[in-house]
XYZ file of C-alpha atoms in Angstrom:
732
model
C 117.044 126.380 3.301
C 118.362 123.803 5.798
C 118.694 124.855 9.434
C 121.992 126.392 10.461
C 124.396 123.839 11.931
C 125.739 124.583 15.422
C 129.340 125.799 15.568
C 129.756 124.754 19.200
C 127.400 123.200 21.726
C 126.932 125.234 24.877
C 125.913 123.846 28.257
C 123.738 126.604 29.685
C 122.004 124.757 32.507
C 122.507 121.824 34.864
C 119.987 120.205 37.183
C 120.282 117.238 39.499
C 118.664 115.185 42.221
C 120.918 112.850 44.191
C 121.350 111.320 47.616
C 123.338 114.469 48.438
C 120.397 116.773 47.823
C 117.804 118.301 45.547
C 119.530 120.614 43.097
C 122.736 120.348 41.100
C 124.665 123.045 42.910
C 123.752 121.893 46.405
C 124.600 118.290 45.470
C 127.934 119.391 43.988
C 128.835 121.466 47.059
C 128.347 118.437 49.287
C 130.232 116.278 46.781
C 133.225 118.649 46.891
C 133.060 118.649 50.698
C 133.518 114.889 50.650
C 130.089 114.040 52.057
C 128.576 110.642 51.276
C 124.921 109.800 50.690
C 124.840 106.167 51.806
C 122.499 104.911 54.497
C 120.197 102.001 55.377
C 117.708 101.103 52.637
C 114.212 102.193 53.682
C 112.236 101.742 50.463
C 111.938 97.942 50.717
C 113.046 95.057 52.893
C 116.703 94.076 52.377
C 117.161 92.013 55.528
C 118.232 88.928 53.584
C 120.513 90.815 51.169
C 124.323 90.893 51.169
C 124.173 94.666 51.554
C 121.652 96.796 53.416
C 123.009 100.130 52.210
C 122.188 102.419 49.313
C 122.326 106.105 48.401
C 118.611 106.951 48.596
C 117.064 110.290 47.745
C 115.130 111.273 50.856
C 111.821 113.097 51.156
C 110.382 112.476 47.688
C 106.642 112.918 47.246
C 105.153 112.179 43.846
C 102.030 114.244 44.509
C 104.162 117.403 44.678
C 104.870 117.280 40.953
C 102.125 115.130 39.408
C 99.004 116.852 38.034
C 95.977 116.766 40.313
C 94.464 113.301 40.472
C 97.317 111.618 38.562
C 99.828 110.890 41.351
C 98.892 107.206 41.334
C 100.208 106.943 37.757
C 103.478 108.764 38.430
C 106.590 106.993 39.620
C 109.523 107.826 41.861
C 111.596 108.196 38.683
C 109.080 110.731 37.352
C 109.360 112.803 40.526
C 113.162 112.962 40.410
C 113.212 113.694 36.690
C 110.795 116.614 36.975
C 112.771 118.162 39.840
C 116.084 117.772 38.001
C 114.660 119.069 34.711
C 113.178 122.153 36.360
C 116.476 122.755 38.149
C 118.308 122.606 34.816
C 115.879 124.952 33.082
C 116.013 127.434 35.961
C 119.815 127.268 35.844
C 119.642 128.101 32.135
C 117.166 130.930 32.655
C 114.434 129.169 30.727
C 110.801 128.503 31.580
C 110.303 125.895 28.899
C 110.637 125.239 25.208
C 110.864 125.062 22.365
C 113.267 122.231 23.106
C 113.931 118.568 22.391
C 114.106 115.965 25.163
C 116.495 112.989 25.354
C 116.207 110.749 28.410
C 118.271 107.769 29.517
C 116.741 105.189 31.870
C 116.738 101.507 32.816
C 114.223 100.954 35.636
C 111.347 103.310 34.792
C 108.595 102.795 37.347
C 109.643 99.305 38.373
C 109.710 100.308 42.057
C 105.964 101.007 41.968
C 105.191 97.924 39.877
C 106.990 95.707 42.371
C 104.421 96.494 45.018
C 101.837 94.649 42.925
C 104.279 91.814 42.441
C 104.835 91.556 46.179
C 101.079 91.468 46.666
C 100.777 88.718 44.078
C 102.774 86.445 46.340
C 99.953 86.913 48.841
C 97.303 86.035 46.287
C 96.609 89.056 44.086
C 95.156 88.270 40.669
C 97.468 87.834 37.718
C 95.392 90.443 35.863
C 96.098 93.143 38.442
C 99.751 92.135 38.522
C 100.022 92.299 34.748
C 98.360 95.701 34.607
C 100.752 97.077 37.226
C 103.860 95.745 35.557
C 103.164 97.450 32.225
C 101.898 100.689 33.745
C 105.402 102.116 34.069
C 107.488 101.565 30.919
C 110.776 103.446 30.837
C 109.263 105.841 28.289
C 106.587 107.002 30.759
C 108.960 109.463 32.440
C 109.631 111.292 29.174
C 105.888 111.528 28.600
C 105.337 112.980 32.066
C 108.207 115.420 31.588
C 106.726 116.577 28.292
C 103.383 117.074 30.038
C 105.074 119.172 32.736
C 107.486 121.269 30.678
C 105.952 123.536 28.076
C 107.271 123.399 24.538
C 108.822 119.919 24.233
C 108.881 119.354 20.467
C 110.324 115.821 20.296
C 111.406 113.199 22.795
C 113.236 109.895 22.932
C 113.948 107.411 25.728
C 117.221 105.514 25.490
C 118.498 102.484 27.388
C 122.100 101.302 27.246
C 122.215 100.206 30.893
C 124.707 102.218 32.971
C 125.702 104.546 30.102
C 122.098 105.561 29.278
C 122.274 109.116 30.645
C 125.490 109.893 28.781
C 124.161 108.378 25.558
C 121.080 110.612 25.812
C 123.428 113.616 25.856
C 125.062 112.338 22.658
C 121.652 112.077 20.986
C 120.967 115.694 21.927
C 124.314 116.600 20.365
C 123.192 114.848 17.182
C 120.076 117.014 17.030
C 122.061 120.219 17.550
C 124.902 119.308 15.196
C 122.485 118.547 12.365
C 120.391 121.641 12.968
C 117.291 119.569 13.756
C 117.075 121.412 17.083
C 118.636 124.516 18.621
C 118.020 123.604 22.248
C 117.758 120.289 24.076
C 117.210 118.946 27.560
C 119.228 115.750 27.942
C 119.954 113.475 30.865
C 118.928 110.397 32.776
C 116.965 109.061 35.719
C 116.652 105.839 37.683
C 115.130 104.930 41.024
C 116.101 102.167 43.393
C 113.992 99.033 43.210
C 114.026 95.445 44.430
C 114.837 94.119 40.969
C 118.183 95.889 40.607
C 119.118 95.599 44.285
C 118.410 91.867 44.308
C 120.055 91.369 40.931
C 123.320 93.102 41.747
C 123.312 91.281 45.081
C 122.914 87.962 43.277
C 125.908 88.848 41.101
C 127.933 89.378 44.262
C 128.585 92.914 43.047
C 127.390 94.883 46.111
C 129.774 95.984 48.835
C 128.221 95.569 52.332
C 130.015 98.830 53.183
C 129.731 102.132 51.329
C 131.618 101.516 48.092
C 135.297 102.418 47.672
C 136.228 103.180 44.039
C 139.872 102.511 43.150
C 140.665 101.386 46.709
C 142.827 98.307 47.137
C 140.121 96.902 49.449
C 137.237 97.693 47.082
C 134.594 94.966 47.228
C 131.825 96.025 44.861
C 129.498 98.840 44.006
C 126.928 100.675 46.079
C 123.586 101.398 44.428
C 122.051 104.832 44.352
C 119.273 106.733 42.624
C 118.832 110.148 41.116
C 118.333 112.248 38.024
C 120.239 114.905 36.125
C 119.820 117.010 33.000
C 121.914 119.367 30.944
C 120.453 122.184 28.881
C 122.360 122.114 25.600
C 122.098 124.869 23.007
C 123.706 125.764 19.734
C 126.230 128.522 20.287
C 124.186 130.817 18.078
C 121.003 130.260 20.093
C 122.778 130.717 23.412
C 124.478 133.926 22.282
C 121.257 135.272 20.806
C 119.440 135.144 24.136
C 122.447 136.242 26.171
C 122.673 132.954 28.027
C 125.506 132.285 30.432
C 127.631 129.421 29.151
C 128.706 127.024 31.909
C 130.881 124.854 29.652
C 131.141 123.558 26.097
C 130.307 120.013 25.066
C 133.192 119.544 22.672
C 133.459 115.821 21.956
C 131.704 112.521 22.395
C 131.916 108.859 21.470
C 129.613 105.847 21.818
C 130.500 102.235 20.965
C 130.075 98.642 22.116
C 132.783 96.274 23.311
C 131.095 93.110 22.002
C 132.818 91.266 24.840
C 130.538 90.136 27.714
C 127.098 91.030 29.075
C 128.484 92.093 32.504
C 132.302 91.961 32.531
C 134.390 94.660 30.843
C 137.086 93.664 28.389
C 140.231 93.578 30.560
C 142.367 94.678 27.603
C 140.529 98.046 27.631
C 140.971 98.255 23.848
C 137.501 99.643 23.129
C 137.560 101.987 26.124
C 140.838 103.430 24.821
C 139.283 103.916 21.393
C 136.264 105.651 22.930
C 138.355 108.106 24.929
C 140.542 108.885 21.926
C 137.486 109.379 19.695
C 135.875 111.791 22.179
C 139.116 113.793 22.366
C 139.604 113.831 18.615
C 136.005 114.879 17.988
C 136.562 117.974 20.082
C 139.955 118.767 18.612
C 141.495 117.955 21.998
C 144.631 116.079 22.987
C 145.521 114.376 26.284
C 147.586 117.476 27.150
C 144.391 119.564 27.194
C 142.607 117.436 29.830
C 142.987 118.320 33.498
C 140.250 116.175 35.091
C 138.473 112.879 34.453
C 135.205 111.934 36.134
C 135.643 108.174 35.850
C 132.928 105.524 35.692
C 134.637 104.073 38.787
C 132.099 101.508 40.001
C 134.391 100.132 42.762
C 134.243 96.636 41.298
C 137.679 95.031 40.906
C 137.327 94.415 37.168
C 135.847 97.768 36.111
C 138.277 99.960 38.026
C 141.267 98.006 36.724
C 140.003 98.195 33.130
C 139.326 101.905 33.366
C 142.719 102.697 34.880
C 144.329 100.682 32.090
C 142.340 102.656 29.500
C 143.373 106.008 30.974
C 147.002 104.932 31.042
C 146.727 103.805 27.425
C 145.452 107.213 26.342
C 147.303 109.632 28.610
C 150.664 107.907 29.103
C 152.983 110.166 31.100
C 150.306 112.888 31.179
C 148.321 110.744 33.612
C 150.533 111.849 36.507
C 149.043 115.359 36.364
C 145.393 114.573 35.406
C 143.097 114.472 38.420
C 140.750 111.456 38.461
C 137.769 110.793 40.704
C 134.565 108.763 40.823
C 131.348 110.316 42.096
C 129.875 106.883 42.815
C 131.736 106.745 46.127
C 129.377 109.499 47.317
C 126.099 109.172 45.385
C 126.220 105.465 44.527
C 125.843 103.881 41.135
C 122.643 105.441 39.811
C 122.511 103.203 36.714
C 120.672 105.020 33.901
C 121.190 108.370 35.648
C 124.917 107.869 36.299
C 126.253 109.283 33.035
C 124.024 112.349 33.311
C 124.792 113.064 36.993
C 128.502 112.687 36.391
C 128.323 114.908 33.310
C 126.564 117.587 35.390
C 129.266 117.353 38.069
C 131.975 117.553 35.398
C 130.434 120.758 34.031
C 130.304 122.277 37.523
C 133.890 121.194 38.179
C 135.002 123.175 35.130
C 132.813 126.157 36.006
C 133.983 126.350 39.621
C 137.575 125.241 39.118
C 137.469 122.369 41.565
C 137.950 118.618 41.070
C 135.664 116.641 43.406
C 137.071 113.752 45.450
C 136.447 110.009 45.390
C 134.454 109.224 48.525
C 135.543 106.109 50.400
C 138.984 105.994 48.789
C 141.423 105.603 51.658
C 144.092 103.204 50.366
C 144.497 103.671 46.594
C 145.247 100.450 44.756
C 148.963 100.697 43.894
C 148.370 98.702 40.707
C 146.161 101.534 39.402
C 148.554 104.502 39.082
C 146.115 107.408 38.974
C 146.265 110.912 40.456
C 143.351 110.580 42.856
C 141.496 113.392 44.604
C 141.178 112.370 48.255
C 139.092 113.694 51.127
C 137.776 116.983 49.716
C 137.834 118.670 46.344
C 141.017 120.227 44.959
C 141.032 123.760 43.603
C 142.708 123.919 40.229
C 142.530 125.599 36.850
C 140.597 123.009 34.878
C 140.645 123.660 31.141
C 138.896 120.540 29.864
C 137.539 117.333 31.365
C 136.160 113.914 30.444
C 133.185 112.008 31.822
C 133.182 108.261 31.107
C 130.351 105.722 31.345
C 130.327 101.985 30.618
C 127.240 99.759 30.715
C 125.971 96.187 30.837
C 126.316 94.678 27.398
C 129.461 96.700 26.838
C 128.090 99.975 25.411
C 130.236 102.848 26.615
C 130.051 106.608 26.189
C 132.677 109.285 26.774
C 131.903 113.017 26.867
C 134.497 115.790 26.566
C 133.769 119.223 28.059
C 135.718 122.508 28.000
C 135.434 125.460 30.353
C 133.330 128.410 29.256
C 136.368 130.652 28.647
C 137.843 128.215 26.120
C 138.470 129.741 22.722
C 136.983 127.984 19.709
C 139.424 125.368 18.496
C 139.726 123.696 15.110
C 137.743 120.502 15.035
C 138.405 117.606 12.697
C 136.807 118.260 9.371
C 133.541 116.366 9.356
C 132.500 114.594 6.202
C 129.804 116.458 4.332
C 126.390 115.158 5.239
C 125.418 112.481 2.767
C 121.976 111.193 1.964
C 121.076 107.978 3.741
C 120.164 104.758 1.982
C 118.728 101.395 3.002
C 121.026 98.607 1.854
C 119.495 95.631 3.634
C 116.095 94.531 4.942
C 115.188 91.344 6.792
C 111.911 90.320 8.418
C 110.859 87.336 10.498
C 107.133 86.808 10.289
C 104.233 84.616 9.175
C 105.733 84.351 5.697
C 108.994 83.089 7.182
C 112.333 84.854 6.803
C 112.137 87.434 4.006
C 114.766 89.815 2.674
C 114.691 92.963 0.543
C 111.969 93.424 -2.080
C 110.269 90.149 -1.156
C 108.672 92.022 1.735
C 106.072 93.349 -0.701
C 104.287 90.145 0.369
C 103.114 91.998 3.466
C 101.597 94.886 1.494
C 98.327 92.947 1.180
C 96.837 92.669 4.691
C 94.080 90.336 3.477
C 96.457 87.676 2.207
C 96.044 84.455 4.191
C 99.169 83.474 6.025
C 99.935 80.743 8.462
C 102.351 81.461 11.296
C 105.739 80.041 10.453
C 107.669 78.665 13.432
C 111.256 79.549 12.669
C 112.981 77.776 15.583
C 115.241 80.772 16.046
C 117.107 79.508 19.095
C 118.053 76.410 17.139
C 119.800 78.642 14.586
C 122.197 79.979 17.208
C 125.351 78.491 18.667
C 124.084 76.854 21.894
C 127.367 77.456 23.671
C 127.009 81.232 23.189
C 123.239 81.608 23.492
C 122.380 79.502 26.535
C 120.609 82.332 28.365
C 118.993 83.889 25.305
C 115.220 84.244 25.205
C 112.944 84.418 22.161
C 113.372 88.193 21.754
C 117.156 88.020 21.894
C 117.124 85.208 19.341
C 114.884 87.327 17.089
C 117.351 90.213 17.328
C 120.392 88.022 16.635
C 118.888 86.098 13.719
C 117.128 89.102 12.183
C 120.064 91.506 12.424
C 122.429 88.878 11.026
C 120.042 88.347 8.081
C 119.783 92.101 7.443
C 123.574 92.446 7.405
C 123.827 89.485 5.042
C 121.258 91.091 2.742
C 123.387 94.249 2.750
C 126.606 92.200 2.229
C 128.027 94.045 5.226
C 130.465 92.914 7.912
C 129.252 93.549 11.492
C 132.514 95.227 12.562
C 131.925 98.892 13.496
C 128.210 98.575 12.712
C 125.761 99.917 15.314
C 122.347 98.627 16.391
C 119.232 100.379 17.697
C 116.445 98.101 18.877
C 112.954 99.271 19.827
C 111.040 97.900 22.820
C 107.831 99.016 24.506
C 108.122 97.327 27.904
C 111.235 95.145 27.941
C 110.917 91.551 29.087
C 108.129 91.798 31.664
C 107.477 88.068 32.059
C 111.146 87.274 32.662
C 111.499 90.136 35.155
C 108.359 89.050 36.997
C 109.607 85.472 37.263
C 112.949 86.663 38.665
C 111.250 88.811 41.296
C 108.686 86.190 42.277
C 111.449 83.689 42.947
C 113.362 86.169 45.087
C 110.275 87.267 47.012
C 109.006 83.770 47.644
C 112.318 82.037 48.378
C 114.528 84.895 49.503
C 117.201 86.990 47.822
C 119.715 84.145 47.897
C 117.481 82.216 45.479
C 117.797 84.937 42.810
C 119.752 83.738 39.789
C 122.959 85.693 39.097
C 122.972 84.346 35.544
C 119.438 85.586 34.900
C 119.627 89.182 36.152
C 121.822 90.697 33.379
C 119.237 89.653 30.788
C 116.426 91.662 32.415
C 117.700 95.134 31.485
C 115.632 96.529 28.566
C 118.801 96.830 26.486
C 119.900 93.221 27.099
C 118.667 91.741 23.771
C 120.577 94.373 21.795
C 123.628 93.994 24.023
C 123.577 90.219 23.662
C 123.242 90.582 19.888
C 126.236 92.903 19.747
C 128.321 90.318 21.613
C 127.029 87.368 19.596
C 127.424 89.051 16.194
C 130.471 91.214 16.917
C 128.769 94.601 16.491
C 131.140 97.248 17.829
C 129.361 100.423 16.767
C 126.948 102.176 19.138
C 124.398 99.623 20.424
C 121.350 100.835 22.364
C 117.630 100.294 22.869
C 114.886 102.908 22.596
C 111.359 102.863 23.972
C 108.284 104.630 22.603
C 105.428 102.134 23.077
C 103.927 101.215 19.667
C 106.290 103.552 17.800
C 109.423 102.058 19.361
C 110.718 100.813 16.002
C 110.167 104.237 14.425
C 112.114 105.796 17.306
C 114.904 103.276 16.694
C 115.024 104.153 13.002
C 115.133 107.894 13.761
C 117.962 107.523 16.265
C 119.964 105.323 13.882
C 119.661 108.007 11.199
C 120.700 110.713 13.687
C 123.842 108.805 14.570
C 124.771 108.256 10.947
C 124.449 112.018 10.443
C 126.714 112.495 13.479
C 129.286 110.076 12.085
C 129.215 107.650 15.027
C 129.266 104.594 12.747
C 129.560 103.740 9.038
C 126.293 101.785 9.171
C 123.423 101.211 11.603
C 120.818 98.472 11.909
C 117.441 99.542 13.290
C 114.182 97.750 14.012
C 112.299 95.801 16.624
C 111.117 92.384 17.729
C 107.790 91.584 19.377
C 108.412 89.758 22.655
C 105.253 87.641 22.603
C 105.059 88.447 26.318
C 101.974 86.856 27.919
C 102.074 89.267 30.890
C 101.909 92.265 28.574
C 99.257 90.570 26.456
C 96.984 89.986 29.456
C 97.473 93.503 30.739
C 96.577 95.114 27.428
C 93.670 92.763 26.857
C 94.773 91.741 23.373
C 97.161 88.814 23.077
C 98.311 89.789 19.621
C 100.425 87.581 17.423
C 103.183 85.549 18.921
C 101.970 85.877 22.513
C 103.376 82.843 24.227
C 104.244 81.307 20.864
C 107.652 80.533 19.402
C 106.793 82.157 16.057
C 108.825 85.277 15.299
C 107.774 88.845 14.590
C 110.775 91.049 13.890
C 112.012 93.431 11.208
C 115.388 95.101 10.680
C 116.774 97.641 8.203
C 120.402 98.502 7.459
C 121.020 102.241 7.023
C 124.203 103.687 5.521
C 125.507 106.960 4.188
C 125.020 106.826 0.433
C 128.599 107.810 -0.375
C 129.973 105.042 1.861
C 127.546 102.462 0.471
C 128.442 103.325 -3.123
C 132.137 103.272 -2.285
C 131.927 99.670 -1.136
C 129.900 98.702 -4.207
C 126.540 98.268 -2.495
C 123.333 98.592 -4.488
C 120.881 100.500 -2.251
C 117.295 99.293 -2.084
C 115.964 102.807 -1.479
C 117.075 106.296 -0.564
C 115.758 108.000 2.583
C 114.830 111.427 1.239
C 112.992 112.938 4.201
C 112.364 112.097 7.846
C 110.546 114.107 10.459
C 109.342 113.322 13.949
C 107.753 115.284 16.737
C 105.057 115.607 19.341
C 102.807 117.843 17.254
C 101.007 114.932 15.561
C 100.867 113.493 12.037
C 99.111 116.491 10.469
C 101.951 118.816 11.484
C 104.513 116.311 10.248
C 102.900 116.005 6.827
C 102.940 119.785 6.517
C 106.731 119.693 6.940
C 107.233 117.168 4.134
C 107.689 118.067 0.509
C 104.483 117.639 -1.438
C 103.965 114.270 -3.085
C 104.485 114.694 -6.843
C 101.336 114.812 -8.913
C 100.883 111.783 -11.083
C 103.686 109.915 -9.368
C 103.303 106.379 -8.110
C 103.227 107.104 -4.397
C 102.265 104.797 -1.540
C 101.660 105.392 2.151
C 102.310 102.580 4.630
C 100.496 103.138 7.911
C 101.839 101.940 11.242
C 100.550 102.720 14.728
C 97.738 105.226 15.112
C 96.032 104.320 11.860
C 92.940 106.449 12.500
C 94.961 109.577 13.326
C 97.184 109.028 10.299
C 94.223 108.582 7.947
C 92.745 111.804 9.237
C 96.023 113.638 8.705
C 96.309 112.376 5.121
C 92.930 113.822 4.188
C 93.522 117.096 2.399
C 97.301 116.618 2.228
C 99.293 116.132 -0.980
C 99.515 112.422 -0.048
C 95.741 111.983 0.045
C 95.564 110.255 -3.336
C 98.432 107.846 -2.695
C 97.860 104.113 -2.420
C 97.294 103.157 1.211
C 98.837 100.069 2.788
C 97.801 99.047 6.284
C 99.580 96.298 8.147
C 97.466 93.504 9.566
C 97.617 93.033 13.329
C 97.972 89.351 12.514
C 101.364 90.306 11.133
C 102.841 91.973 14.206
C 101.734 93.488 17.459
C 103.738 96.367 18.896
C 107.507 96.770 18.897
C 108.032 95.545 15.339
C 105.022 97.242 13.740
C 106.925 100.304 12.563
C 109.884 98.218 11.425
C 107.589 96.107 9.245
C 106.076 99.329 7.901
C 109.477 100.669 6.879
C 110.431 97.276 5.427
C 107.291 97.197 3.283
C 107.799 100.822 2.158
C 111.381 100.065 1.107
C 110.317 96.829 -0.587
C 107.634 98.584 -2.651
C 110.204 101.096 -3.882
C 112.917 98.498 -4.471
C 110.558 96.256 -6.444
C 109.468 99.096 -8.707
C 105.860 99.023 -7.495
C 106.210 102.599 -6.243
C 108.438 105.566 -6.972
C 107.908 107.106 -3.565
C 106.825 105.537 -0.264
C 105.866 107.234 2.986
C 105.963 105.278 6.256
C 103.705 107.119 8.708
C 102.901 106.330 12.347
C 101.468 108.116 15.353
C 101.401 107.437 19.083
C 99.824 109.894 21.546
C 102.656 112.357 22.113
C 104.854 111.391 19.165
C 104.592 110.873 15.405
C 107.081 109.741 12.754
C 107.253 110.085 8.972
C 109.924 108.675 6.645
C 109.930 109.054 2.864
C 111.783 106.564 0.634
C 112.449 106.880 -3.083
C 114.030 104.697 -5.722
C 117.812 104.829 -5.671
C 119.236 104.912 -9.177
């Protein structure tokens, strides 16, 4: 029988690390008191920067949390994440799992990697620089958390820039709503680093003073760092163990603006839709909301857009709804912001107090909001919103209700439908292929010459001037997949997998700033360095307005993207999702890993994308699915455990197994399983290197089923710490 679906989602624990302190409750107490965490930057030299202030977390020592002898491999982000996660689990009365882990991040261990970059200016070898820069991918923190916390069953690392932490909470909700998990630890982390400080300075976005959200004299944001997690449980699981419920996560929404890589849409149309969707999902109306923890970055454009969005949703109700921004006290913590602000929103409901907006002295009269000034205001808070908006335009809104709230009718959710693949597109040595033609890659011995596809030349030069090869691969490949599915991009979401982000481009940006000074840093270049930038740029270029994010899981990044896309279809966040990955051909990564791989430094493309839809919706629009996704499992237990959870392969059926990353481990797991006798397909490393490997595997599996060469196809991959299995069958 399928797992029981959660009736409500309980928040049973909160944990946080911020410039106001170690611990969620101590940080919140200082927040309510109106204290501010800004001070002179001490982590790196900012003498030539527009601002010398940030909200640093003081007194962090990595060796206090890292296993013995491993502190050199642990980052500042890892340290904050472990402290916040343990705080959340202790708050929930838990020692560990079983639980699932969703983490939002943007910087990873960049702060530590930059030390090698700084040394390279003084003559360090490019090999040592390369090794340092890829030693701290954003997914490393989730791995270190899983090594520290007992019982983590699955994990995912999500990047959607400044909304990452909130989006991770939505992914946890997807797991609980579908019954794939009963308990999750979800949140975000980011540490300060030269890259982000220099980049935001180059954009002219930093206020030389502590930032002043919604103030008429506001002059930009103030950067901060931190981490926060929520423990989320199905109501049944929380009740069964007698857990204390702090609040209910009642509604959520994630979507992209498709407007601009840094500037919000001044019309606030998408932000209004997001807020309304989060309310509707929880069965809430504007009359039920008493407090909003706003994104409130203190930039002129963002604050004006957000105030316009709140006015568009709340109308006359806005005069009574308290609004504040935590960034005036803890800074903009980027990937951690949505998680920290969600934790503070939960505590506001639990304690009946709306925190203030630090630094707000002269509210902008053009933004008619009911601000909380000075110190927190005691009030009976029934329900509250926490809003986050990120680079590339992906926003997330979370709706919470106080613990005493009675269950309320929620909108009737459509019955879960099977998922189907309606479009496939690959860019590889055989050129641009679609659908069943991808059976060409099922023979790894077939001789193929790389096919330069001149992807940038296929794009409108006026709208793609700053695009790199990876972004072009995403734009061209996703557009081809949508065309193969005969699907309009409107309301469609995108999940792109990446292992390291654009290391070479980030290194070049930092070298220039370090060698020539911060004023030499390019403001036009910085927004394209965030790991989620290629997906964000693609959403803007193609007009994708569903949820658009990036996930990171080293060689199984594409598999992680596919899994998250399926989760969000189950959750009803979009009518269709595109998932896949593109190899960056990054020479810095290639040198560091000692294997250039295909496309390294070359213009030839390696990318694969699949369009996933609910079968009922696809049939309703007249689509002819290529294959049906019958089963999907993922987890940290390894491929053998995953195969044991799958239905047995039918005897005598024409089954095929397509192997991705971790070929040796997967072959070992197949031995003795019901899939042992299936035809094996291994993908040549001449075909693709890392990020797109799993996407090519899924494309080949779907193609073999669609062409009639197989009745059933299993795409199987394994990375130390995570494994993925997806089963496709012919769709009649």
